[in-house]
mmCIF file of C-alpha atoms and ligand atoms in Angstrom:
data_model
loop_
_atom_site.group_PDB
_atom_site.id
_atom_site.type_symbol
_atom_site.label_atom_id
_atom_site.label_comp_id
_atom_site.label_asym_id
_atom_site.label_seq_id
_atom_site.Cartn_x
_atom_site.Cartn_y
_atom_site.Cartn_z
ATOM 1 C CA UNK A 1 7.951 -15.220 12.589
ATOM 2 C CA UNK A 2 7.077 -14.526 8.768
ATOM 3 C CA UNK A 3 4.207 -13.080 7.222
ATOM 4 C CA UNK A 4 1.772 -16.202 6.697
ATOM 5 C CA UNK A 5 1.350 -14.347 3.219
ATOM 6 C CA UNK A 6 3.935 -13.246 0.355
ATOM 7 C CA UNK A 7 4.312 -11.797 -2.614
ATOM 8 C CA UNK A 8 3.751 -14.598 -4.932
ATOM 9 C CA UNK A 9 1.557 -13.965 -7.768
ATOM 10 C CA UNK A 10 1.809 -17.612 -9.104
ATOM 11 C CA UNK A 11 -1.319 -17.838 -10.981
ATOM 12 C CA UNK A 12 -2.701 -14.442 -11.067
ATOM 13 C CA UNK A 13 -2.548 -12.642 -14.669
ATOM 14 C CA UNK A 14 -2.091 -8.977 -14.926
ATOM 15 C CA UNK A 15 -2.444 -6.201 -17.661
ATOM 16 C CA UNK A 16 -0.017 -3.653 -17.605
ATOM 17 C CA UNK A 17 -0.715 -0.587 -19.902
ATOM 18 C CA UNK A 18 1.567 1.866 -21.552
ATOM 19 C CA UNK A 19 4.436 -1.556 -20.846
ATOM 20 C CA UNK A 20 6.288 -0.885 -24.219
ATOM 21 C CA UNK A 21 9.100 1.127 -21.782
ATOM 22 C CA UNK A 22 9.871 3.569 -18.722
ATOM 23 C CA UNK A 23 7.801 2.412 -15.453
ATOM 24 C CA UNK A 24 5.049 0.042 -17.115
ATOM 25 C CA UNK A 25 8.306 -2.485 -18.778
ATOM 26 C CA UNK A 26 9.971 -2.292 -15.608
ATOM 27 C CA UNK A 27 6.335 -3.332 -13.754
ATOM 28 C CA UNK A 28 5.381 -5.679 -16.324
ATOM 29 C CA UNK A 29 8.881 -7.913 -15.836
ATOM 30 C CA UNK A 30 8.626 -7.419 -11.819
ATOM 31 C CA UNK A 31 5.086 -8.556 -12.202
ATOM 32 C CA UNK A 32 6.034 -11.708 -14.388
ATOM 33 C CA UNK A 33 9.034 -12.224 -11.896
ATOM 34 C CA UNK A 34 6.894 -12.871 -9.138
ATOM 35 C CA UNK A 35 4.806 -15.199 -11.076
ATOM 36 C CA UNK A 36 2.368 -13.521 -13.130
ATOM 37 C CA UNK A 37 1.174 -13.988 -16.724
ATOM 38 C CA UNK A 38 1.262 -10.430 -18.309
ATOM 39 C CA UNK A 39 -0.245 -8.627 -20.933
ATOM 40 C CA UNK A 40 2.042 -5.996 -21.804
ATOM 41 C CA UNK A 41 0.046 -3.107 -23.733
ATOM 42 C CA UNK A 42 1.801 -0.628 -26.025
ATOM 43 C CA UNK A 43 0.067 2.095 -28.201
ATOM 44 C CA UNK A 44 2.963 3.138 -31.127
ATOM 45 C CA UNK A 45 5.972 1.209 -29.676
ATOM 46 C CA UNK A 46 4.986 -2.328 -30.669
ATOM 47 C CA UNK A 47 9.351 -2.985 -30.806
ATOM 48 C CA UNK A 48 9.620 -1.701 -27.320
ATOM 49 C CA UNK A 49 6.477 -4.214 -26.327
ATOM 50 C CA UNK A 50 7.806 -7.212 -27.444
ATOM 51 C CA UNK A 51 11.269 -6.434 -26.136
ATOM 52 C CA UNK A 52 9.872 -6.621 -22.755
ATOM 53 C CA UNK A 53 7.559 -9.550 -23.505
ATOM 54 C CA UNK A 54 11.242 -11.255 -25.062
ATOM 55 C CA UNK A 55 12.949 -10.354 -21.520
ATOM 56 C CA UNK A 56 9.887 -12.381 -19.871
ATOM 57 C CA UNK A 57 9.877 -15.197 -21.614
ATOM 58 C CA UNK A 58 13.629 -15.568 -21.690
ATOM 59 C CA UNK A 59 13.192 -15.666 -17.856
ATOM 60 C CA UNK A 60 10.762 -18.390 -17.882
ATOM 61 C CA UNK A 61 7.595 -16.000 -17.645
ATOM 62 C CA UNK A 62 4.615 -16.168 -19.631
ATOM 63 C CA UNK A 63 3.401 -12.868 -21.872
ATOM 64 C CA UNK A 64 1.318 -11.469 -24.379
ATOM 65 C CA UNK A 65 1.578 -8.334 -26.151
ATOM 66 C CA UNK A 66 -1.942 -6.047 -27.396
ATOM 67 C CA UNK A 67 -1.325 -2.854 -29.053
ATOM 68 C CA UNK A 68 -4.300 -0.624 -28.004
ATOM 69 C CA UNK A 69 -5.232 3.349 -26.929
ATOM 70 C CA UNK A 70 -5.960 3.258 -23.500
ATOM 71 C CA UNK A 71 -8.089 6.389 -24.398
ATOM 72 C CA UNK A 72 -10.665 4.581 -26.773
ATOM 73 C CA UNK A 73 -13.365 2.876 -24.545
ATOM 74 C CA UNK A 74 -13.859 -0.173 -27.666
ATOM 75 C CA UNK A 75 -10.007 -0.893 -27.510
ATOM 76 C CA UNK A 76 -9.638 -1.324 -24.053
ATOM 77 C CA UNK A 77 -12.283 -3.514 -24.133
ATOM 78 C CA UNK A 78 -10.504 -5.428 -26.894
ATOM 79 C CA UNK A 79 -7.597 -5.332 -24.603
ATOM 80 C CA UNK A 80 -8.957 -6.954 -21.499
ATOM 81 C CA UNK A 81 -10.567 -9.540 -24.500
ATOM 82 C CA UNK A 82 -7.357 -10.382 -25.480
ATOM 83 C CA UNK A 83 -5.766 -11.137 -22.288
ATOM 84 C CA UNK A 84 -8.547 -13.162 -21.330
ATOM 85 C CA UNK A 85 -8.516 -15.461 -24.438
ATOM 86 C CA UNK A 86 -4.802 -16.314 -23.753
ATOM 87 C CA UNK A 87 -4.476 -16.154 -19.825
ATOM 88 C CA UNK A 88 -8.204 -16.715 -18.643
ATOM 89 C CA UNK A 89 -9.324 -14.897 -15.365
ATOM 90 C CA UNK A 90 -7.340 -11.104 -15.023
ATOM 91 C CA UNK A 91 -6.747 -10.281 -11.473
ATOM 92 C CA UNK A 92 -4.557 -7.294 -11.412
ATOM 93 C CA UNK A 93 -4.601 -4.187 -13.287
ATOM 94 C CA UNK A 94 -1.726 -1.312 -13.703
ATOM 95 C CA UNK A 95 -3.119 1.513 -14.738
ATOM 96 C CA UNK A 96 0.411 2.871 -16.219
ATOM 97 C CA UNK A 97 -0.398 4.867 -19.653
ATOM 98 C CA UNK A 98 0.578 8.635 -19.950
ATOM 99 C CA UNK A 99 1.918 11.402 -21.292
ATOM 100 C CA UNK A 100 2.760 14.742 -21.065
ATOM 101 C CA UNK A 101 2.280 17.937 -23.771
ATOM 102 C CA UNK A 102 3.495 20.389 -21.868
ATOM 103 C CA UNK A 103 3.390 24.456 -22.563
ATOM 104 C CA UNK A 104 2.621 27.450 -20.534
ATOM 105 C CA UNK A 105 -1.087 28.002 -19.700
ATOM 106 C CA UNK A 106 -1.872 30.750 -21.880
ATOM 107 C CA UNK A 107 -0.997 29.334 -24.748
ATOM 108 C CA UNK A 108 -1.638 25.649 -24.249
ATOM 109 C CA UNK A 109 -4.001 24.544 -26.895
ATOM 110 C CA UNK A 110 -7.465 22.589 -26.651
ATOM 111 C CA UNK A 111 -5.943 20.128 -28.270
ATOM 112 C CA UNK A 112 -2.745 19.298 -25.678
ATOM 113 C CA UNK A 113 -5.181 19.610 -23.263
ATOM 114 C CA UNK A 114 -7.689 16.905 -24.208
ATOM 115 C CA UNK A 115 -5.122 14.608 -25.337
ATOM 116 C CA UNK A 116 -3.537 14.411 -21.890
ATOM 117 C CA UNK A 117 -6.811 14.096 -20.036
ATOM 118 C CA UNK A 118 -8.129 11.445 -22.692
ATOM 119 C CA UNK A 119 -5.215 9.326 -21.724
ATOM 120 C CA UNK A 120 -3.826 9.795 -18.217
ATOM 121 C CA UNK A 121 -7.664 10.336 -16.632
ATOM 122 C CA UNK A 122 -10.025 8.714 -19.191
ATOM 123 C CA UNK A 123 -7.688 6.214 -20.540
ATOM 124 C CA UNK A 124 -7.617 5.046 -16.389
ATOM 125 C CA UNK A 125 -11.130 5.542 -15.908
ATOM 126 C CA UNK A 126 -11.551 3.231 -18.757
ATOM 127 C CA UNK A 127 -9.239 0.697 -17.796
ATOM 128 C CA UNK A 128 -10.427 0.611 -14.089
ATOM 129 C CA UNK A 129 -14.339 0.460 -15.349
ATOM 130 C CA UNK A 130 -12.993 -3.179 -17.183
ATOM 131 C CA UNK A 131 -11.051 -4.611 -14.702
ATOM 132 C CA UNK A 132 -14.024 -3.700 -11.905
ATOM 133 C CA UNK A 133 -16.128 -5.176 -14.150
ATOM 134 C CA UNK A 134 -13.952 -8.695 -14.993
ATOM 135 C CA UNK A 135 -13.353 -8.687 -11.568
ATOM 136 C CA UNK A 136 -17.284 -8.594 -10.318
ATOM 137 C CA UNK A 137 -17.938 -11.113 -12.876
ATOM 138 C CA UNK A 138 -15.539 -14.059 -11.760
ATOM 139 C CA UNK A 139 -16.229 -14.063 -8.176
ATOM 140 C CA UNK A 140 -13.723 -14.243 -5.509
ATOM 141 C CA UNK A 141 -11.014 -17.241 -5.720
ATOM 142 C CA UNK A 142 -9.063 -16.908 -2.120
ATOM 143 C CA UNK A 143 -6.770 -19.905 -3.167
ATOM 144 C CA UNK A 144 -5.281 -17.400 -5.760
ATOM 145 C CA UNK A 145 -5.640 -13.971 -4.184
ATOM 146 C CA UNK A 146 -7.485 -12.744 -1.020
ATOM 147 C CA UNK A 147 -8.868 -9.821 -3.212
ATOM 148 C CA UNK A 148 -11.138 -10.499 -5.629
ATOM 149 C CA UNK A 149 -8.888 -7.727 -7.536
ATOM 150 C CA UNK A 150 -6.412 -5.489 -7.502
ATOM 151 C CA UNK A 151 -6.133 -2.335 -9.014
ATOM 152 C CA UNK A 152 -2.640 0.293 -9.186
ATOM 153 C CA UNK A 153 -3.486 3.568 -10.786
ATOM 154 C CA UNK A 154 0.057 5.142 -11.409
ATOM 155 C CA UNK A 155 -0.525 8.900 -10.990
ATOM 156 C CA UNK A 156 2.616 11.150 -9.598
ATOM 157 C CA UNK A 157 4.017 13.576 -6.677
ATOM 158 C CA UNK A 158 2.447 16.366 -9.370
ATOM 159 C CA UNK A 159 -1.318 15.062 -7.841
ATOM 160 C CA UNK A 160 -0.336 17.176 -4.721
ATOM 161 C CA UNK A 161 2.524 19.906 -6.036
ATOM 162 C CA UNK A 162 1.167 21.861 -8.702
ATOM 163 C CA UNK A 163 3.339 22.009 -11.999
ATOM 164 C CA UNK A 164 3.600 25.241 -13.617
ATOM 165 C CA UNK A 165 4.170 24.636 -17.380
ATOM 166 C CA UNK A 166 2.023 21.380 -16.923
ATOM 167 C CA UNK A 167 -1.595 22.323 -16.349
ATOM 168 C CA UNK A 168 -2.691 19.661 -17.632
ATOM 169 C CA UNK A 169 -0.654 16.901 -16.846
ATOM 170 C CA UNK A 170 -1.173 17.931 -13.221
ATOM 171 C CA UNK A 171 -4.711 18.574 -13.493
ATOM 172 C CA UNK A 172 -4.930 14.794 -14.761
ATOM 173 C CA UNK A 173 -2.923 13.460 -11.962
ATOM 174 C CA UNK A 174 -4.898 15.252 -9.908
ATOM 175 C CA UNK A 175 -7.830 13.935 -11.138
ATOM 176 C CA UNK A 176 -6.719 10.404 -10.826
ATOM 177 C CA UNK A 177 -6.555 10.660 -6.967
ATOM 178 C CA UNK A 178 -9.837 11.499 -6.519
ATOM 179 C CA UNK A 179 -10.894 8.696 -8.934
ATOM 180 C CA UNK A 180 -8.534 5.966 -7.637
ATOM 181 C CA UNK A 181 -10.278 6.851 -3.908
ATOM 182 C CA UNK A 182 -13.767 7.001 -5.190
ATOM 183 C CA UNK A 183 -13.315 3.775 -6.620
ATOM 184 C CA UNK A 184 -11.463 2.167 -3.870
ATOM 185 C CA UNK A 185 -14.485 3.505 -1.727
ATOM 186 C CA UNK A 186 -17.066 1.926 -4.240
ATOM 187 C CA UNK A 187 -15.897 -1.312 -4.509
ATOM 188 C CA UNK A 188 -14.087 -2.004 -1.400
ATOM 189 C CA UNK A 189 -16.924 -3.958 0.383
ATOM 190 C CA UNK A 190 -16.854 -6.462 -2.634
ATOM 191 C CA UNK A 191 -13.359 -6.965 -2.561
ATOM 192 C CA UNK A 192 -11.850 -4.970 -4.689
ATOM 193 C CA UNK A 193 -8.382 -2.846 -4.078
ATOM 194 C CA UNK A 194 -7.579 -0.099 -5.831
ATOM 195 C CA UNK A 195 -4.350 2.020 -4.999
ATOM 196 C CA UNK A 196 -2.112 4.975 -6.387
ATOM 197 C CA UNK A 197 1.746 5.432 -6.512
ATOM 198 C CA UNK A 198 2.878 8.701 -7.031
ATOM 199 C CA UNK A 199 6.482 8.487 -7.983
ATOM 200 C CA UNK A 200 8.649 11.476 -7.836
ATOM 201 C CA UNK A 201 11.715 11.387 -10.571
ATOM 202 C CA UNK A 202 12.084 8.562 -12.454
ATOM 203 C CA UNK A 203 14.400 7.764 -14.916
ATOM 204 C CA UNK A 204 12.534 6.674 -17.822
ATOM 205 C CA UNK A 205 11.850 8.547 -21.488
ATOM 206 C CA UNK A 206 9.354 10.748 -20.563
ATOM 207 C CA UNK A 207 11.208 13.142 -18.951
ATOM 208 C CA UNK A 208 14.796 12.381 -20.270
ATOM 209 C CA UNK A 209 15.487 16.235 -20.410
ATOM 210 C CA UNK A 210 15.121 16.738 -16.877
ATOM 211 C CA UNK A 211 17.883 13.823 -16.106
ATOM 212 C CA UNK A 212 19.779 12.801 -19.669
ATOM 213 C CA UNK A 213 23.285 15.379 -18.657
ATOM 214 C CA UNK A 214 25.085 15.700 -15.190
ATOM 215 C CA UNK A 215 24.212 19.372 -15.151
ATOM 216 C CA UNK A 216 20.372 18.514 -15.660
ATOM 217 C CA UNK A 217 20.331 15.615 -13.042
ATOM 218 C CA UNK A 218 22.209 17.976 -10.315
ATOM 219 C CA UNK A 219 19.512 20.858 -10.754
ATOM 220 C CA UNK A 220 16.480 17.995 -10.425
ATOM 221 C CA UNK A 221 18.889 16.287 -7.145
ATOM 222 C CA UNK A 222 18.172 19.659 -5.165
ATOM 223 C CA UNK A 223 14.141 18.716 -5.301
ATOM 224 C CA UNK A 224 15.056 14.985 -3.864
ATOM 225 C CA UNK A 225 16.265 14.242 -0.099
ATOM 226 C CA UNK A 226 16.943 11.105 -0.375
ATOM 227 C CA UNK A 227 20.230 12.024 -2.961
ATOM 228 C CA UNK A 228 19.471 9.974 -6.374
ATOM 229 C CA UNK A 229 16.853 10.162 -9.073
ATOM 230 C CA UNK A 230 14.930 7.227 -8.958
ATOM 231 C CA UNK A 231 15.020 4.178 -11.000
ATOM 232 C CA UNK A 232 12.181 2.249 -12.879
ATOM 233 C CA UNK A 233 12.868 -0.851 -10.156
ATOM 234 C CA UNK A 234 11.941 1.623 -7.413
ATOM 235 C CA UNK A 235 8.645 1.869 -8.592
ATOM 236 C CA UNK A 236 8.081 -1.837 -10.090
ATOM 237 C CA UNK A 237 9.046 -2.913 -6.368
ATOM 238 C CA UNK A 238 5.965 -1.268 -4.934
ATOM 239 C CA UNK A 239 3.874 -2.446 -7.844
ATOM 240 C CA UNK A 240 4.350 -5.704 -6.775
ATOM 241 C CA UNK A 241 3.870 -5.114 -3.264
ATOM 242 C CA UNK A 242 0.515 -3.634 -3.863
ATOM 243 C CA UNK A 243 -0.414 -6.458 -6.285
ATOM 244 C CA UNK A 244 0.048 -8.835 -3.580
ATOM 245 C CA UNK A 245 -1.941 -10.129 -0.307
ATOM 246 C CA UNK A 246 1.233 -8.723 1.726
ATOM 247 C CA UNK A 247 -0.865 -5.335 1.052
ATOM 248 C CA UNK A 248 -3.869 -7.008 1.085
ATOM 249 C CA UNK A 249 -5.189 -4.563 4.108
ATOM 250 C CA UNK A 250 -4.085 -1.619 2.257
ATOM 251 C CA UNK A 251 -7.052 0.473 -0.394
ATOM 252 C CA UNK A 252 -7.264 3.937 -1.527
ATOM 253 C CA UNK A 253 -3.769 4.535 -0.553
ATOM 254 C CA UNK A 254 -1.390 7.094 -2.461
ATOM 255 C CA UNK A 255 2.281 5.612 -2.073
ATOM 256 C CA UNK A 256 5.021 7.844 -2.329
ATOM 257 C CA UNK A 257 7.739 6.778 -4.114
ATOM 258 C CA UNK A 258 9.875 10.006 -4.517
ATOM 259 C CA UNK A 259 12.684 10.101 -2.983
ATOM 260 C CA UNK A 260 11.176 12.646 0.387
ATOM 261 C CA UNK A 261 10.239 14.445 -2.934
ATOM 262 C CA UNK A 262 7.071 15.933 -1.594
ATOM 263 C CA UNK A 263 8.398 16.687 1.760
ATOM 264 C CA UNK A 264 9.484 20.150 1.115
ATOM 265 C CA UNK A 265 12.833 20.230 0.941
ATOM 266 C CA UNK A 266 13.035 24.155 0.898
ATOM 267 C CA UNK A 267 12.377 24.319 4.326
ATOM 268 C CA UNK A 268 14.709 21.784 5.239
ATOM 269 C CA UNK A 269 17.642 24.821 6.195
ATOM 270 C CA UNK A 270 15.103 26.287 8.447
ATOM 271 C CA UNK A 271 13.018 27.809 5.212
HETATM 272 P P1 NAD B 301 7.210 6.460 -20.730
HETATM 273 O O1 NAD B 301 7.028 7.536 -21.726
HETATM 274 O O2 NAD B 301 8.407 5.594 -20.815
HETATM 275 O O3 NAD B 301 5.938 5.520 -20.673
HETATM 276 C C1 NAD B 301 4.651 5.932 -20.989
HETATM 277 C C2 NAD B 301 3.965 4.764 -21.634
HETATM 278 O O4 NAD B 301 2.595 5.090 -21.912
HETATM 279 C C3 NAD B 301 4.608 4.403 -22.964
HETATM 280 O O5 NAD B 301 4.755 2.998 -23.023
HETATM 281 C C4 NAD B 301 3.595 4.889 -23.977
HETATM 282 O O6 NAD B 301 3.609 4.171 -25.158
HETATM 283 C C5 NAD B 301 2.300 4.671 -23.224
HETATM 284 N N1 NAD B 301 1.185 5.406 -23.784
HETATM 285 C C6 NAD B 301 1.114 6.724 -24.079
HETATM 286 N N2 NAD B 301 -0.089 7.007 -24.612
HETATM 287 C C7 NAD B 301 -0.791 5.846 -24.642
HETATM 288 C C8 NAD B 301 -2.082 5.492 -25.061
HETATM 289 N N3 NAD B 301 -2.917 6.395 -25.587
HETATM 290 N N4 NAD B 301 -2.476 4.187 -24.953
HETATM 291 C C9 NAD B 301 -1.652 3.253 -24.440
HETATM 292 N N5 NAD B 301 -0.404 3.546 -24.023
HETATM 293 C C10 NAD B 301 0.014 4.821 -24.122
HETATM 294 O O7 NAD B 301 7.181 7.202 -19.316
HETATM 295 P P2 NAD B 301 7.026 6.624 -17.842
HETATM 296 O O8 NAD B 301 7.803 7.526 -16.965
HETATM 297 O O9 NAD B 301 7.305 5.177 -17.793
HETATM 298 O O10 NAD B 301 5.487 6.901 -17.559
HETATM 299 C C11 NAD B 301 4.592 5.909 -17.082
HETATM 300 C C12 NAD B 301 3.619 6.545 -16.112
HETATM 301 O O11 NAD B 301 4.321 7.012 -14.966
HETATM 302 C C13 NAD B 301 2.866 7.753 -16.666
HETATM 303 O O12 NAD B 301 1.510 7.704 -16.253
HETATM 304 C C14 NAD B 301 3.572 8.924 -16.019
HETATM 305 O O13 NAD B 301 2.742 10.053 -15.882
HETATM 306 C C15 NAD B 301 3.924 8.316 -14.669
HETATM 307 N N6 NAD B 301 4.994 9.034 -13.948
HETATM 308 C C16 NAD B 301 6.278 8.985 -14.377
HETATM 309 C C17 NAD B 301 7.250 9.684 -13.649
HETATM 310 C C18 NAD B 301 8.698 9.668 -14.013
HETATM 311 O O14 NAD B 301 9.485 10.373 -13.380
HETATM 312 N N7 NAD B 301 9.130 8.922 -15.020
HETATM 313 C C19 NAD B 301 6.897 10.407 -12.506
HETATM 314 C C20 NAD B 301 5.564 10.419 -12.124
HETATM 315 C C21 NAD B 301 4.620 9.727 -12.834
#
């Protein structure tokens, strides 16, 4: 017998942010694919945004593009404005948006560090605050979504393995566990779910040096299991999922998507 529920998102709309490429272009077109309208945000690459709005729309999706910084608390409010005046009602959120300014601890500056924690923690923070708020305001619709909303912070394997080199990326990730679960707590009794995925190694730009030649991708192969570095698809796939009611029992949930990346794979040879 099959699930009486699926993962259709006819009629729901979704904002996707940091869309313009790597895991939030490949989440935004998975979204649209299973019937979503989508606002695909961007902050510099407006070329890369409407690329992926293009591939929608050339596959019979609907999408919008707003350039904003997810780490400015007026421009994410503009951003949830905009999507509203073209699509109406916004039921699902991915929190995508991040970066990384990476250098060893001692020397990392004030700077690098705020600017990562203004947009992987804040930024989120920010973005979650509006959707929980867009969300409270329309009132549950069951026809459209058992939820009343959904939620997907994308944090990383690095909120559980620290990342030397990374402080602050880490520390961010980190940070968004704790704030994805306090939320999901929160606002669980009025509907609202809120999930992380934590992918492992993805191939996307932001970490091109760690994949982009054989010799590179071999060395990062030895941290993953499973054999392969993983593809944007891997991680749209569960975006989906945990958009739709065939997750609708799951909140506050970190999903793995790495590969057995966080399972230790030292000790796999007896240590
Ligand atoms: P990416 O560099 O391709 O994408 C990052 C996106 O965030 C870009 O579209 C960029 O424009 C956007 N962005 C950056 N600053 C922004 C801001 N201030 N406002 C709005 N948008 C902004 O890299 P990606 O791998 O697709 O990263 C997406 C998310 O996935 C990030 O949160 C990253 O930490 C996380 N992640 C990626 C991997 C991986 O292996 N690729 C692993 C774990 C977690």
């Amino acid at each position: 017998m099959t699930s009486r529920f699926t993962l259709d998102l006819t009629g729901q709309v979704a904002i996707v942010t940091g869309a313009s490429s790597g895991l939030g272009a490949a989440s935004a077109k998975a979204l649209a694919g299973a019937g979503a309208r989508v606002c695909v945000n961007y902050h510099r690459d407006e070329h890369g945004a409407h690329a992926v709005r293009e591939e929608i729309e050339r596959a019979g999706g609907k999408a919008i593009v707003v350039g904003v910084n997810v780490a400015h608390e007026d421009r994410v409010e503009h951003l949830f404005a905009k999507t509203k005046e073209a699509f109406g009602d916004v039921h699902i959120l991915v929190a995508n948006a991040g970066l990384q300014k990476d250098g060893a601890s001692d020397t990392l500056s004030l700077k690098d560090w705020n600017t990562v924690l203004d947009v992987n923690l804040t930024g989120q923070f920010l973005c979650c605050r509006e959707a929980i708020r867009e969300f409270l305001a329309r009132g549950r619709k069951p026809e459209v979504s058992r939820a009343l909303g959904k939620i997907i912070c994308m944090s990383s394997v690095h909120q559980v393995i620290p990342w030397g080199g990374h402080v602050n990326y880490a520390t961010s990730k980190g940070g968004i566990m704790l704030m994805m679960k306090t939320l999901a707590q929160e606002y669980a009794g009025r509907g609202i779910r809120i999930n992380a995925i934590c992918p492992g190694a993805i191939k996307t730009p932001i970490n091109h040096d760690a994949w982009g030649t054989p010799d590179a991708e071999t060395k990062l192969k030895k941290l993953i299991p499973y054999g392969r570095v993983g593809d944007p698809e891997d991680i749209a796939n569960a975006v989906v999922w945990l958009a739709s009611d065939l997750s609708d029992y799951v909140t506050g949930a970190s999903l793995f998507v790495d590969g057995g990346m966080t399972l230790y794979p030292g000790f796999e040879d007896n240590g």
